[in-house]
Short mmCIF file of C-alpha atoms and ligand atoms in Angstrom, two decimals:
data_model
loop_
_atom_site.label_atom_id
_atom_site.label_comp_id
_atom_site.label_asym_id
_atom_site.label_seq_id
_atom_site.Cartn_x
_atom_site.Cartn_y
_atom_site.Cartn_z
CA MET A 1 0.74 -13.53 -15.06
CA ARG A 2 1.83 -9.92 -14.43
CA TYR A 3 0.60 -8.38 -11.08
CA GLY A 4 0.43 -4.81 -10.56
CA ILE A 5 0.32 -4.31 -6.78
CA PHE A 6 -0.13 -0.96 -4.95
CA SER A 7 -0.87 0.28 -1.29
CA ASP A 8 -1.34 3.33 0.67
CA ILE A 9 -3.26 5.54 -1.91
CA HIS A 10 -4.42 7.69 1.11
CA SER A 11 -7.07 9.76 -1.16
CA ASN A 12 -4.61 11.12 -3.47
CA LEU A 13 -6.23 10.94 -6.77
CA GLU A 14 -3.48 12.32 -8.79
CA ALA A 15 -0.92 9.92 -7.57
CA LEU A 16 -3.54 7.08 -8.21
CA GLU A 17 -4.42 7.98 -11.67
CA ARG A 18 -0.72 8.20 -12.79
CA VAL A 19 -0.11 4.75 -11.21
CA ILE A 20 -2.92 3.23 -13.04
CA GLU A 21 -1.82 4.76 -16.24
CA GLU A 22 1.69 3.30 -15.77
CA LEU A 23 0.07 -0.10 -15.05
CA GLU A 24 -1.85 0.00 -18.20
CA THR A 25 1.47 0.87 -20.06
CA GLN A 26 2.94 -2.17 -18.27
CA LYS A 27 0.60 -4.53 -19.65
CA VAL A 28 -0.40 -5.95 -16.23
CA ASP A 29 -3.02 -8.64 -15.90
CA SER A 30 -4.24 -8.29 -12.56
CA TYR A 31 -4.38 -5.23 -10.05
CA ILE A 32 -4.03 -5.65 -6.26
CA CYS A 33 -4.48 -3.11 -3.75
CA LEU A 34 -3.01 -3.43 -0.17
CA GLY A 35 -5.22 -1.07 1.49
CA ASP A 36 -5.40 2.40 3.01
CA ILE A 37 -7.24 3.71 0.02
CA VAL A 38 -8.43 6.78 2.31
CA GLY A 39 -7.11 8.91 4.93
CA TYR A 40 -4.87 12.06 4.86
CA GLY A 41 -5.85 13.19 1.17
CA ALA A 42 -8.78 15.15 -0.22
CA ASN A 43 -10.44 12.57 -2.77
CA PRO A 44 -11.66 9.65 -0.71
CA ASN A 45 -14.64 8.79 -2.75
CA GLU A 46 -13.01 9.09 -6.04
CA CYS A 47 -10.07 6.80 -4.86
CA VAL A 48 -12.48 4.29 -3.40
CA GLU A 49 -14.38 4.14 -6.71
CA ARG A 50 -11.37 4.00 -8.91
CA VAL A 51 -9.72 1.05 -6.83
CA GLN A 52 -13.11 -0.75 -6.94
CA GLY A 53 -13.24 -0.34 -10.66
CA VAL A 54 -9.76 -1.83 -11.34
CA ALA A 55 -8.55 -4.12 -8.34
CA GLU A 56 -9.14 -7.77 -8.63
CA LEU A 57 -8.20 -8.15 -4.97
CA CYS A 58 -8.12 -5.71 -2.33
CA VAL A 59 -7.33 -5.86 1.50
CA ALA A 60 -8.21 -3.39 4.33
CA GLY A 61 -5.89 -1.00 5.78
CA ASN A 62 -5.85 0.62 9.20
CA HIS A 63 -7.00 3.95 7.85
CA ASP A 64 -9.91 2.21 5.92
CA TYR A 65 -10.93 0.45 9.22
CA GLY A 66 -10.32 3.83 11.18
CA VAL A 67 -12.67 5.66 8.98
CA LEU A 68 -15.25 2.77 9.67
CA GLY A 69 -14.79 2.95 13.43
CA LYS A 70 -13.59 -0.67 13.09
CA THR A 71 -10.17 0.05 14.61
CA THR A 72 -9.14 2.45 17.19
CA VAL A 73 -7.44 5.87 15.96
CA ASP A 74 -6.40 6.58 19.38
CA ASN A 75 -2.81 5.82 18.44
CA PHE A 76 -3.06 7.92 15.18
CA SER A 77 -1.20 11.34 15.00
CA GLY A 78 -3.31 14.48 15.48
CA ARG A 79 -3.40 15.35 11.87
CA ALA A 80 -4.19 11.51 10.68
CA LYS A 81 -6.91 11.62 13.17
CA GLU A 82 -8.29 14.97 11.70
CA ALA A 83 -8.14 13.42 8.23
CA VAL A 84 -10.17 10.32 9.43
CA LEU A 85 -12.85 12.66 10.92
CA TRP A 86 -13.06 14.74 7.57
CA THR A 87 -13.20 11.61 5.62
CA GLN A 88 -15.95 10.17 7.75
CA LYS A 89 -18.05 13.07 7.07
CA ILE A 90 -17.73 12.96 3.13
CA LEU A 91 -17.52 9.22 2.33
CA LYS A 92 -20.44 7.92 0.49
CA LYS A 93 -22.45 5.29 1.84
CA LYS A 94 -21.73 2.89 -1.02
CA ASN A 95 -18.07 3.51 -0.52
CA ARG A 96 -18.13 3.12 3.12
CA GLU A 97 -19.95 -0.47 2.36
CA PHE A 98 -16.99 -1.39 -0.08
CA LEU A 99 -14.33 -0.66 2.61
CA ASN A 100 -16.36 -2.50 5.11
CA GLY A 101 -16.51 -5.65 2.89
CA LEU A 102 -12.62 -5.76 2.56
CA PRO A 103 -10.95 -8.72 4.30
CA LEU A 104 -7.53 -8.42 6.17
CA THR A 105 -5.78 -11.04 3.80
CA GLN A 106 -6.11 -12.42 0.37
CA LYS A 107 -4.16 -15.04 -1.40
CA ARG A 108 -3.42 -15.80 -4.89
CA ASP A 109 -0.97 -18.15 -6.74
CA GLY A 110 0.83 -19.08 -3.63
CA THR A 111 1.19 -15.52 -2.62
CA LEU A 112 -0.23 -13.42 0.41
CA PHE A 113 -1.44 -9.94 0.45
CA VAL A 114 -1.89 -8.02 3.61
CA HIS A 115 -1.78 -4.32 4.52
CA ALA A 116 0.63 -4.40 7.57
CA SER A 117 2.21 -7.49 8.83
CA PRO A 118 1.21 -11.18 8.51
CA ARG A 119 2.18 -11.66 11.95
CA ASP A 120 -1.33 -10.29 13.24
CA PRO A 121 -2.97 -8.41 10.41
CA GLU A 122 -5.33 -6.37 12.71
CA SER A 123 -2.54 -5.34 14.87
CA TRP A 124 -1.22 -3.04 12.23
CA ILE A 125 2.51 -3.78 13.03
CA TYR A 126 5.13 -1.76 11.29
CA LEU A 127 7.69 -4.14 9.24
CA ILE A 128 10.58 -1.89 9.39
CA THR A 129 13.13 -3.95 11.48
CA MET A 130 15.04 -7.15 10.91
CA SER A 131 13.44 -8.50 14.24
CA GLU A 132 9.86 -7.82 13.11
CA GLY A 133 10.60 -9.42 9.70
CA MET A 134 11.77 -12.60 11.38
CA LEU A 135 8.59 -12.82 13.34
CA ALA A 136 6.53 -12.33 10.57
CA PHE A 137 8.07 -15.12 8.45
CA VAL A 138 6.92 -17.86 10.89
CA ARG A 139 3.18 -16.77 10.66
CA PHE A 140 2.49 -17.60 6.95
CA GLN A 141 3.30 -20.39 4.73
CA GLU A 142 3.56 -18.78 1.20
CA LYS A 143 6.79 -18.27 -0.55
CA ILE A 144 6.10 -14.42 -0.91
CA CYS A 145 3.98 -11.87 0.82
CA PHE A 146 3.37 -8.29 -0.37
CA VAL A 147 2.73 -5.63 2.19
CA GLY A 148 2.35 -1.85 2.44
CA HIS A 149 1.58 0.21 5.80
CA SER A 150 5.10 1.73 6.48
CA HIS A 151 5.08 3.65 3.07
CA TYR A 152 8.80 2.52 2.50
CA PRO A 153 9.76 -0.01 -0.18
CA LEU A 154 11.88 -2.73 1.43
CA ILE A 155 12.34 -6.50 0.96
CA PHE A 156 12.86 -9.03 3.84
CA THR A 157 14.12 -12.49 3.02
CA GLN A 158 14.29 -15.77 4.70
CA GLY A 159 16.81 -18.25 3.04
CA LYS A 160 18.94 -21.20 3.96
CA LYS A 161 21.54 -18.86 5.53
CA GLY A 162 19.00 -17.09 7.45
CA PHE A 163 17.18 -13.83 7.42
CA GLY A 164 18.28 -10.51 5.66
CA TYR A 165 16.70 -7.33 4.16
CA PHE A 166 17.63 -5.02 1.35
CA GLN A 167 16.33 -2.27 -0.98
CA LYS A 168 16.44 -2.64 -4.57
CA GLU A 169 14.32 -1.43 -7.87
CA SER A 170 14.34 -4.86 -9.32
CA PHE A 171 15.26 -8.52 -8.52
CA VAL A 172 14.64 -12.15 -9.55
CA LEU A 173 13.07 -14.34 -6.70
CA ASN A 174 15.43 -17.32 -5.70
CA PRO A 175 13.66 -20.43 -5.76
CA GLU A 176 15.11 -21.30 -2.14
CA THR A 177 14.23 -17.91 -0.62
CA ARG A 178 10.89 -16.52 0.91
CA TYR A 179 10.15 -12.96 0.73
CA ILE A 180 8.24 -10.25 2.27
CA VAL A 181 8.02 -7.25 -0.12
CA ASN A 182 6.89 -3.58 0.97
CA VAL A 183 5.57 -2.13 -2.31
CA GLY A 184 5.78 1.42 -1.15
CA SER A 185 3.02 4.05 -1.10
CA VAL A 186 0.90 5.62 -4.03
CA GLY A 187 -0.16 8.70 -2.29
CA GLN A 188 2.02 9.40 0.38
CA PRO A 189 5.60 7.92 0.11
CA ARG A 190 7.89 8.40 3.23
CA ASP A 191 11.28 7.68 1.80
CA GLN A 192 12.31 11.25 0.83
CA ASP A 193 11.33 10.37 -2.58
CA PRO A 194 8.02 12.30 -3.52
CA ARG A 195 7.21 10.06 -6.43
CA ALA A 196 4.25 7.60 -6.30
CA ALA A 197 5.38 3.87 -5.98
CA PHE A 198 3.99 0.53 -6.94
CA THR A 199 5.16 -2.96 -7.66
CA LEU A 200 5.20 -5.21 -10.60
CA TYR A 201 5.45 -9.04 -10.02
CA ASP A 202 5.73 -11.35 -13.04
CA THR A 203 5.21 -14.97 -11.98
CA GLU A 204 6.71 -16.38 -15.24
CA THR A 205 9.96 -14.50 -15.12
CA GLN A 206 9.75 -14.46 -11.35
CA GLU A 207 10.85 -10.91 -11.40
CA VAL A 208 9.77 -8.06 -8.83
CA GLN A 209 10.15 -4.53 -9.80
CA ILE A 210 9.44 -1.61 -7.56
CA ILE A 211 8.47 1.24 -9.86
CA ARG A 212 8.38 5.11 -9.12
CA VAL A 213 6.54 7.53 -11.10
CA PRO A 214 6.28 11.44 -10.85
CA TYR A 215 2.80 12.88 -10.56
CA ASP A 216 1.16 16.21 -10.19
CA VAL A 217 1.79 16.75 -6.52
CA GLU A 218 0.84 20.54 -6.60
CA THR A 219 -2.71 19.65 -7.41
CA ALA A 220 -3.01 17.22 -4.63
CA GLN A 221 -1.57 19.77 -2.22
CA THR A 222 -3.73 22.45 -3.45
CA LYS A 223 -7.02 19.96 -2.91
CA ILE A 224 -5.73 19.23 0.75
CA ARG A 225 -5.39 22.97 1.55
CA LYS A 226 -8.81 23.80 0.06
CA ALA A 227 -10.68 21.06 1.83
CA GLY A 228 -9.45 22.51 5.08
CA LEU A 229 -7.11 19.45 6.06
CA PRO A 230 -4.09 20.01 8.08
CA PRO A 231 -1.72 21.95 5.78
CA SER A 232 1.10 19.77 6.87
CA LEU A 233 -0.48 16.84 5.03
CA ALA A 234 0.13 18.89 1.74
CA ASP A 235 3.68 19.87 2.63
CA ARG A 236 4.69 16.52 3.22
CA LEU A 237 3.85 15.30 -0.22
CA ALA A 238 6.55 17.46 -1.87
CA ALA A 239 9.13 16.13 0.57
CA GLY A 240 8.34 12.56 0.49
CA GLU A 241 7.82 12.16 4.10
ZN1 ZN B 1 -0.83 4.07 5.02
#
């Protein structure tokens, strides 16, 4: 089974279409979305509809819940809050209902899928430090957990010799190690690489690959500016931040 796992689309249709195109080329059997379909970008309805059309499993992100009023946006930055309010105005009822039906976690083939951290999915914890990684491992049983949220591809491990973390484009799972894999962000990468990110997981070869694809950043930026969203949300796409 080949899984295509992607997260943090953030209403960026150009990046999403490019990732789906690449997943089709890679002959993926199942598409899994780790949430934050909306927020920041200019095409929330199109992105929700496209994800709904392709994803076998999908979980909710904090921006999805924020747009629905299911989680507080008090701790969001000013520009993130503005984008949430803008999205609330233009999101169609049926797309709102789709987001409202998304669970916080999904499981498949001994694998856990969650937007933020398995430690407490609804607290939207950022898994970026070793100590957070260690706390997360004790809160799930599966061998591997895929996450998004930080927009930063990173792999945490728990093995016989303890805990660790690394960044790598591809690796083969060690049978005696557990993993938390951050799949990166489709629509707003924050690792200084503006290319859209997603992850392939092959359950037969046990290989995990984090793949980057360039997309039409300029069109996504133009749409953000035309929509009247904060211009810095367009600028950051080109810088990958
Ligand atoms: Zn996000």
